Amino acid sequence: MLDDFFVRALLAGLGVAVVAGPLGCFVVWRRMAYFGDTMAHSSLLGVALALLMQLPLLLSVFVVAAAISLLLLLLQRRRALSTDALLGILSHSTLALGLVIVSFMYWVRIDLQAFLFGDILAVTSGDIALIWAGGLLTLALLAWLWRPLLASTISHELAEAEGLHPQRAQLCFMLLMAVVIAIAMKVVGIMLITSLLIIPAAAARRFSRTPEAMAVLAAVMAMLAVSGGLWGSLQWDTPSGPSIVVAALGLFLCSLLPWPQWLPAGQKAGTQRL
């Protein structure tokens, strides 16, 4: 029989995996991996502000991540620096600022390693409820935004011509990223959140004929990574968050192996423009 803490960890991990896979497809298609890292690093600033001002942790992380997204959009419009330079500035400065604020709060005992690399084995029933509620809400909104997001990913001008409001869709996508980062922080940690978005989606790309199929398969890959990582963590007493990422890496490496010829041909036919 599995221990209660392991069952809770599995439920929490699967809740994150279900939404991380489809959302991660857009991160891969839009080449937004560095943007994901920036938002993830900013979540430590959200943690620090939550502890300093006694705010709800998930709410504070979401608000900070969303604010960083809006700040990035405003700075991009000024065109003073390239996007990658802006992302580098925001990513490292928010992470450093969060660490500095935490270091000043000598009256608070905080396990930084749990925030940086996850502490999925310590999730509670309340955490599971928040993860699944946030995940299902994100999936519903992603389904609603699917057409404008996909169209703007292929061609921003085409999406505008069809009246799909690509800029509004991009803003909503950034807010969905903030939600996922907030709910995934306890599962894989601030430093590894982006990997759970990118690696399963990258592994699924090889075997997908259509964008929709890739989104579903990415969710399955993420769920397999969570299950395999937790099992490996239990067997070999390794850190759970990094173990999940290593399991995802294993799936990605398997996707690179020689497979029947129809698999790569199917991928090219369905997602070659993404």
mmCIF file of C-alpha atoms in Angstrom:
data_model
loop_
_atom_site.group_PDB
_atom_site.id
_atom_site.type_symbol
_atom_site.label_atom_id
_atom_site.label_comp_id
_atom_site.label_asym_id
_atom_site.label_seq_id
_atom_site.Cartn_x
_atom_site.Cartn_y
_atom_site.Cartn_z
ATOM 1 C CA MET A 1 0.000 0.000 0.000
ATOM 2 C CA LEU A 2 1.184 3.506 -0.797
ATOM 3 C CA ASP A 3 1.660 5.982 2.014
ATOM 4 C CA ASP A 4 -0.752 8.903 2.262
ATOM 5 C CA PHE A 5 1.975 11.480 1.610
ATOM 6 C CA PHE A 6 2.921 9.697 -1.629
ATOM 7 C CA VAL A 7 -0.683 9.587 -2.841
ATOM 8 C CA ARG A 8 -1.079 13.304 -2.103
ATOM 9 C CA ALA A 9 2.150 14.040 -3.940
ATOM 10 C CA LEU A 10 1.011 11.998 -6.941
ATOM 11 C CA LEU A 11 -2.359 13.755 -7.096
ATOM 12 C CA ALA A 12 -0.690 17.168 -6.866
ATOM 13 C CA GLY A 13 1.870 16.306 -9.517
ATOM 14 C CA LEU A 14 -0.740 14.959 -11.918
ATOM 15 C CA GLY A 15 -2.814 18.100 -11.424
ATOM 16 C CA VAL A 16 0.108 20.238 -12.522
ATOM 17 C CA ALA A 17 1.055 17.872 -15.360
ATOM 18 C CA VAL A 18 -2.409 17.975 -16.944
ATOM 19 C CA VAL A 19 -2.143 21.725 -17.546
ATOM 20 C CA ALA A 20 1.654 22.052 -17.936
ATOM 21 C CA GLY A 21 1.693 19.846 -21.037
ATOM 22 C CA PRO A 22 -0.758 21.824 -23.220
ATOM 23 C CA LEU A 23 0.490 25.193 -21.980
ATOM 24 C CA GLY A 24 4.061 24.086 -22.569
ATOM 25 C CA CYS A 25 3.257 23.435 -26.230
ATOM 26 C CA PHE A 26 2.719 27.151 -26.754
ATOM 27 C CA VAL A 27 5.933 27.885 -24.851
ATOM 28 C CA VAL A 28 7.770 25.619 -27.312
ATOM 29 C CA TRP A 29 5.947 26.882 -30.406
ATOM 30 C CA ARG A 30 6.431 30.548 -29.470
ATOM 31 C CA ARG A 31 10.052 30.034 -28.337
ATOM 32 C CA MET A 32 9.249 31.497 -24.913
ATOM 33 C CA ALA A 33 11.438 29.293 -22.714
ATOM 34 C CA TYR A 34 13.436 32.264 -21.413
ATOM 35 C CA PHE A 35 10.197 34.101 -20.697
ATOM 36 C CA GLY A 36 9.051 31.112 -18.626
ATOM 37 C CA ASP A 37 12.295 31.207 -16.666
ATOM 38 C CA THR A 38 11.833 34.923 -16.022
ATOM 39 C CA MET A 39 8.344 34.438 -14.617
ATOM 40 C CA ALA A 40 9.469 31.455 -12.550
ATOM 41 C CA HIS A 41 12.395 33.377 -11.040
ATOM 42 C CA SER A 42 10.114 36.290 -10.210
ATOM 43 C CA SER A 43 7.993 33.957 -8.079
ATOM 44 C CA LEU A 44 10.679 34.025 -5.374
ATOM 45 C CA LEU A 45 10.042 37.750 -5.074
ATOM 46 C CA GLY A 46 6.365 36.859 -4.646
ATOM 47 C CA VAL A 47 7.286 34.434 -1.869
ATOM 48 C CA ALA A 48 9.380 37.075 -0.119
ATOM 49 C CA LEU A 49 6.607 39.681 -0.306
ATOM 50 C CA ALA A 50 4.050 37.154 0.947
ATOM 51 C CA LEU A 51 6.196 36.436 4.015
ATOM 52 C CA LEU A 52 6.989 40.107 4.584
ATOM 53 C CA MET A 53 3.407 41.358 4.345
ATOM 54 C CA GLN A 54 1.668 38.165 5.527
ATOM 55 C CA LEU A 55 -0.198 37.655 2.266
ATOM 56 C CA PRO A 56 -1.525 34.376 0.806
ATOM 57 C CA LEU A 57 1.450 32.703 -0.863
ATOM 58 C CA LEU A 58 -0.169 31.628 -4.141
ATOM 59 C CA LEU A 59 -1.898 34.980 -4.593
ATOM 60 C CA SER A 60 1.337 36.886 -4.033
ATOM 61 C CA VAL A 61 3.279 34.692 -6.484
ATOM 62 C CA PHE A 62 0.567 35.093 -9.129
ATOM 63 C CA VAL A 63 0.386 38.880 -8.710
ATOM 64 C CA VAL A 64 4.172 39.319 -8.956
ATOM 65 C CA ALA A 65 4.466 37.012 -11.996
ATOM 66 C CA ALA A 66 1.582 38.822 -13.709
ATOM 67 C CA ALA A 67 3.125 42.226 -12.890
ATOM 68 C CA ILE A 68 6.453 41.139 -14.397
ATOM 69 C CA SER A 69 4.611 40.067 -17.568
ATOM 70 C CA LEU A 70 2.915 43.454 -17.867
ATOM 71 C CA LEU A 71 6.187 45.255 -17.160
ATOM 72 C CA LEU A 72 7.867 43.263 -19.930
ATOM 73 C CA LEU A 73 5.142 44.257 -22.404
ATOM 74 C CA LEU A 74 5.546 47.930 -21.472
ATOM 75 C CA LEU A 75 9.336 47.811 -21.811
ATOM 76 C CA GLN A 76 9.079 46.028 -25.160
ATOM 77 C CA ARG A 77 6.973 48.883 -26.543
ATOM 78 C CA ARG A 78 9.726 51.378 -25.704
ATOM 79 C CA ARG A 79 12.156 49.355 -27.873
ATOM 80 C CA ALA A 80 15.105 50.566 -25.817
ATOM 81 C CA LEU A 81 16.527 47.053 -25.425
ATOM 82 C CA SER A 82 16.057 43.697 -27.127
ATOM 83 C CA THR A 83 13.581 41.249 -25.612
ATOM 84 C CA ASP A 84 16.253 38.792 -24.487
ATOM 85 C CA ALA A 85 18.129 41.583 -22.676
ATOM 86 C CA LEU A 86 14.934 42.677 -20.925
ATOM 87 C CA LEU A 87 14.182 39.086 -19.933
ATOM 88 C CA GLY A 88 17.687 38.690 -18.519
ATOM 89 C CA ILE A 89 17.388 41.873 -16.481
ATOM 90 C CA LEU A 90 13.952 40.996 -15.084
ATOM 91 C CA SER A 91 14.797 37.353 -14.445
ATOM 92 C CA HIS A 92 17.967 37.804 -12.457
ATOM 93 C CA SER A 93 17.008 41.042 -10.719
ATOM 94 C CA THR A 94 13.709 39.660 -9.365
ATOM 95 C CA LEU A 95 15.422 36.466 -8.204
ATOM 96 C CA ALA A 96 18.191 38.436 -6.491
ATOM 97 C CA LEU A 97 15.734 40.905 -4.961
ATOM 98 C CA GLY A 98 13.683 38.045 -3.540
ATOM 99 C CA LEU A 99 16.773 36.456 -1.994
ATOM 100 C CA VAL A 100 17.873 39.781 -0.474
ATOM 101 C CA ILE A 101 14.438 40.423 1.063
ATOM 102 C CA VAL A 102 14.348 36.919 2.530
ATOM 103 C CA SER A 103 17.834 37.382 4.026
ATOM 104 C CA PHE A 104 16.638 40.465 5.932
ATOM 105 C CA MET A 105 13.694 38.613 7.503
ATOM 106 C CA TYR A 106 15.710 37.041 10.308
ATOM 107 C CA TRP A 107 12.518 36.445 12.302
ATOM 108 C CA VAL A 108 11.164 34.049 9.640
ATOM 109 C CA ARG A 109 12.424 30.496 9.267
ATOM 110 C CA ILE A 110 12.252 29.590 5.583
ATOM 111 C CA ASP A 111 13.407 26.500 3.685
ATOM 112 C CA LEU A 112 14.773 28.071 0.512
ATOM 113 C CA GLN A 113 15.587 24.683 -1.011
ATOM 114 C CA ALA A 114 11.911 23.712 -0.853
ATOM 115 C CA PHE A 115 10.941 26.845 -2.782
ATOM 116 C CA LEU A 116 13.799 26.548 -5.273
ATOM 117 C CA PHE A 117 13.494 22.822 -6.040
ATOM 118 C CA GLY A 118 10.041 21.867 -4.799
ATOM 119 C CA ASP A 119 8.661 19.968 -1.832
ATOM 120 C CA ILE A 120 5.924 17.865 -3.396
ATOM 121 C CA LEU A 121 5.961 15.292 -0.588
ATOM 122 C CA ALA A 122 4.756 17.979 1.829
ATOM 123 C CA VAL A 123 1.602 18.949 -0.078
ATOM 124 C CA THR A 124 -1.662 18.980 1.850
ATOM 125 C CA SER A 125 -5.226 18.224 0.806
ATOM 126 C CA GLY A 126 -5.800 21.980 0.530
ATOM 127 C CA ASP A 127 -2.809 22.283 -1.826
ATOM 128 C CA ILE A 128 -4.241 19.519 -4.007
ATOM 129 C CA ALA A 129 -7.614 21.273 -4.192
ATOM 130 C CA LEU A 130 -5.949 24.558 -5.205
ATOM 131 C CA ILE A 131 -3.752 22.851 -7.792
ATOM 132 C CA TRP A 132 -6.647 21.016 -9.456
ATOM 133 C CA ALA A 133 -8.972 24.037 -9.305
ATOM 134 C CA GLY A 134 -6.319 26.312 -10.797
ATOM 135 C CA GLY A 135 -5.333 23.693 -13.361
ATOM 136 C CA LEU A 136 -8.865 23.020 -14.583
ATOM 137 C CA LEU A 137 -9.600 26.752 -14.778
ATOM 138 C CA THR A 138 -6.416 27.264 -16.789
ATOM 139 C CA LEU A 139 -7.313 24.404 -19.146
ATOM 140 C CA ALA A 140 -10.783 25.851 -19.704
ATOM 141 C CA LEU A 141 -9.364 29.298 -20.502
ATOM 142 C CA LEU A 142 -6.682 27.776 -22.738
ATOM 143 C CA ALA A 143 -9.367 25.910 -24.705
ATOM 144 C CA TRP A 144 -11.267 29.195 -25.099
ATOM 145 C CA LEU A 145 -8.107 30.975 -26.309
ATOM 146 C CA TRP A 146 -6.880 28.068 -28.439
ATOM 147 C CA ARG A 147 -7.834 29.438 -31.873
ATOM 148 C CA PRO A 148 -6.465 33.000 -31.466
ATOM 149 C CA LEU A 149 -3.322 31.728 -29.745
ATOM 150 C CA LEU A 150 -2.654 29.143 -32.434
ATOM 151 C CA ALA A 151 -3.349 31.587 -35.249
ATOM 152 C CA SER A 152 -1.075 34.266 -33.766
ATOM 153 C CA THR A 153 1.639 31.652 -33.194
ATOM 154 C CA ILE A 154 1.602 30.805 -36.903
ATOM 155 C CA SER A 155 1.207 34.390 -38.133
ATOM 156 C CA HIS A 156 0.507 37.498 -36.073
ATOM 157 C CA GLU A 157 -0.674 39.380 -39.161
ATOM 158 C CA LEU A 158 -3.043 36.580 -40.153
ATOM 159 C CA ALA A 159 -4.589 36.544 -36.692
ATOM 160 C CA GLU A 160 -5.120 40.300 -36.831
ATOM 161 C CA ALA A 161 -6.685 40.052 -40.288
ATOM 162 C CA GLU A 162 -9.151 37.468 -38.987
ATOM 163 C CA GLY A 163 -10.082 39.713 -36.056
ATOM 164 C CA LEU A 164 -8.769 37.298 -33.416
ATOM 165 C CA HIS A 165 -7.077 39.987 -31.264
ATOM 166 C CA PRO A 166 -3.634 38.320 -30.945
ATOM 167 C CA GLN A 167 -2.299 40.880 -28.445
ATOM 168 C CA ARG A 168 -5.182 40.224 -26.070
ATOM 169 C CA ALA A 169 -4.629 36.481 -26.483
ATOM 170 C CA GLN A 170 -0.920 36.924 -25.694
ATOM 171 C CA LEU A 171 -1.718 38.856 -22.521
ATOM 172 C CA CYS A 172 -4.170 36.166 -21.398
ATOM 173 C CA PHE A 173 -1.544 33.515 -22.156
ATOM 174 C CA MET A 174 0.958 35.302 -19.931
ATOM 175 C CA LEU A 175 -1.582 35.408 -17.099
ATOM 176 C CA LEU A 176 -2.226 31.676 -17.537
ATOM 177 C CA MET A 177 1.527 31.125 -17.260
ATOM 178 C CA ALA A 178 1.485 33.048 -13.981
ATOM 179 C CA VAL A 179 -1.295 30.787 -12.661
ATOM 180 C CA VAL A 180 0.586 27.616 -13.577
ATOM 181 C CA ILE A 181 3.823 28.879 -12.037
ATOM 182 C CA ALA A 182 1.994 29.691 -8.805
ATOM 183 C CA ILE A 183 0.389 26.247 -8.515
ATOM 184 C CA ALA A 184 3.475 24.324 -9.722
ATOM 185 C CA MET A 185 5.962 25.990 -7.373
ATOM 186 C CA LYS A 186 5.520 23.422 -4.615
ATOM 187 C CA VAL A 187 5.749 20.490 -7.050
ATOM 188 C CA VAL A 188 9.039 21.126 -8.872
ATOM 189 C CA GLY A 189 10.244 24.435 -7.421
ATOM 190 C CA ILE A 190 11.083 27.832 -8.837
ATOM 191 C CA MET A 191 14.231 26.710 -10.629
ATOM 192 C CA LEU A 192 12.623 23.733 -12.393
ATOM 193 C CA ILE A 193 9.110 24.910 -13.272
ATOM 194 C CA THR A 194 9.992 25.800 -16.858
ATOM 195 C CA SER A 195 11.433 22.335 -17.482
ATOM 196 C CA LEU A 196 8.054 20.736 -16.727
ATOM 197 C CA LEU A 197 6.511 23.031 -19.328
ATOM 198 C CA ILE A 198 9.108 22.530 -22.053
ATOM 199 C CA ILE A 199 10.442 18.963 -21.873
ATOM 200 C CA PRO A 200 7.160 16.988 -22.131
ATOM 201 C CA ALA A 201 5.999 19.244 -24.983
ATOM 202 C CA ALA A 202 9.317 18.760 -26.786
ATOM 203 C CA ALA A 203 9.054 14.981 -26.317
ATOM 204 C CA ALA A 204 5.493 14.947 -27.668
ATOM 205 C CA ARG A 205 6.322 16.959 -30.783
ATOM 206 C CA ARG A 206 7.964 14.020 -32.549
ATOM 207 C CA PHE A 207 4.819 11.878 -32.396
ATOM 208 C CA SER A 208 2.082 14.447 -33.100
ATOM 209 C CA ARG A 209 0.243 14.938 -36.356
ATOM 210 C CA THR A 210 -1.723 18.027 -35.238
ATOM 211 C CA PRO A 211 -1.270 20.780 -32.619
ATOM 212 C CA GLU A 212 -4.221 19.397 -30.659
ATOM 213 C CA ALA A 213 -2.697 15.924 -30.611
ATOM 214 C CA MET A 214 0.591 17.391 -29.410
ATOM 215 C CA ALA A 215 -1.166 19.175 -26.543
ATOM 216 C CA VAL A 216 -2.865 15.953 -25.394
ATOM 217 C CA LEU A 217 0.307 13.887 -25.762
ATOM 218 C CA ALA A 218 2.341 16.540 -23.908
ATOM 219 C CA ALA A 219 -0.069 16.238 -20.959
ATOM 220 C CA VAL A 220 0.346 12.448 -21.039
ATOM 221 C CA MET A 221 4.142 12.809 -21.157
ATOM 222 C CA ALA A 222 4.077 15.202 -18.208
ATOM 223 C CA MET A 223 1.902 12.782 -16.214
ATOM 224 C CA LEU A 224 4.303 9.931 -16.987
ATOM 225 C CA ALA A 225 7.229 12.116 -15.912
ATOM 226 C CA VAL A 226 5.531 12.944 -12.605
ATOM 227 C CA SER A 227 4.646 9.301 -11.934
ATOM 228 C CA GLY A 228 8.076 8.013 -12.927
ATOM 229 C CA GLY A 229 9.921 10.740 -11.044
ATOM 230 C CA LEU A 230 7.989 10.135 -7.828
ATOM 231 C CA TRP A 231 8.495 6.385 -8.128
ATOM 232 C CA GLY A 232 12.245 6.885 -8.642
ATOM 233 C CA SER A 233 12.359 9.299 -5.717
ATOM 234 C CA LEU A 234 10.673 6.711 -3.500
ATOM 235 C CA GLN A 235 12.942 3.880 -4.652
ATOM 236 C CA TRP A 236 16.303 5.666 -4.521
ATOM 237 C CA ASP A 237 15.624 8.422 -1.982
ATOM 238 C CA THR A 238 16.354 11.242 -4.431
ATOM 239 C CA PRO A 239 14.836 14.764 -4.405
ATOM 240 C CA SER A 240 11.326 14.557 -5.825
ATOM 241 C CA GLY A 241 11.287 17.721 -7.960
ATOM 242 C CA PRO A 242 14.578 17.042 -9.756
ATOM 243 C CA SER A 243 13.598 13.371 -10.130
ATOM 244 C CA ILE A 244 10.452 14.410 -12.022
ATOM 245 C CA VAL A 245 12.549 16.538 -14.377
ATOM 246 C CA VAL A 246 15.021 13.683 -14.912
ATOM 247 C CA ALA A 247 12.117 11.370 -15.772
ATOM 248 C CA ALA A 248 10.869 13.965 -18.282
ATOM 249 C CA LEU A 249 14.378 14.117 -19.747
ATOM 250 C CA GLY A 250 14.320 10.333 -20.126
ATOM 251 C CA LEU A 251 11.087 10.543 -22.116
ATOM 252 C CA PHE A 252 12.573 13.249 -24.332
ATOM 253 C CA LEU A 253 15.681 11.158 -25.014
ATOM 254 C CA CYS A 254 13.441 8.211 -25.907
ATOM 255 C CA SER A 255 11.645 10.430 -28.416
ATOM 256 C CA LEU A 256 14.975 10.990 -30.184
ATOM 257 C CA LEU A 257 15.531 7.273 -30.785
ATOM 258 C CA PRO A 258 14.924 5.832 -34.270
ATOM 259 C CA TRP A 259 11.204 5.132 -34.628
ATOM 260 C CA PRO A 260 9.088 3.909 -37.568
ATOM 261 C CA GLN A 261 9.240 6.315 -40.486
ATOM 262 C CA TRP A 262 5.581 7.309 -40.313
ATOM 263 C CA LEU A 263 6.096 9.059 -36.963
ATOM 264 C CA PRO A 264 8.375 11.879 -38.139
ATOM 265 C CA ALA A 265 6.398 12.167 -41.375
ATOM 266 C CA GLY A 266 3.211 12.607 -39.393
ATOM 267 C CA GLN A 267 4.817 15.286 -37.243
ATOM 268 C CA LYS A 268 5.965 17.238 -40.286
ATOM 269 C CA ALA A 269 2.554 17.085 -41.864
ATOM 270 C CA GLY A 270 0.773 18.431 -38.809
ATOM 271 C CA THR A 271 3.029 20.874 -36.993
ATOM 272 C CA GLN A 272 5.737 21.938 -39.443
ATOM 273 C CA ARG A 273 4.733 25.617 -39.224
ATOM 274 C CA LEU A 274 4.921 25.747 -35.410
#
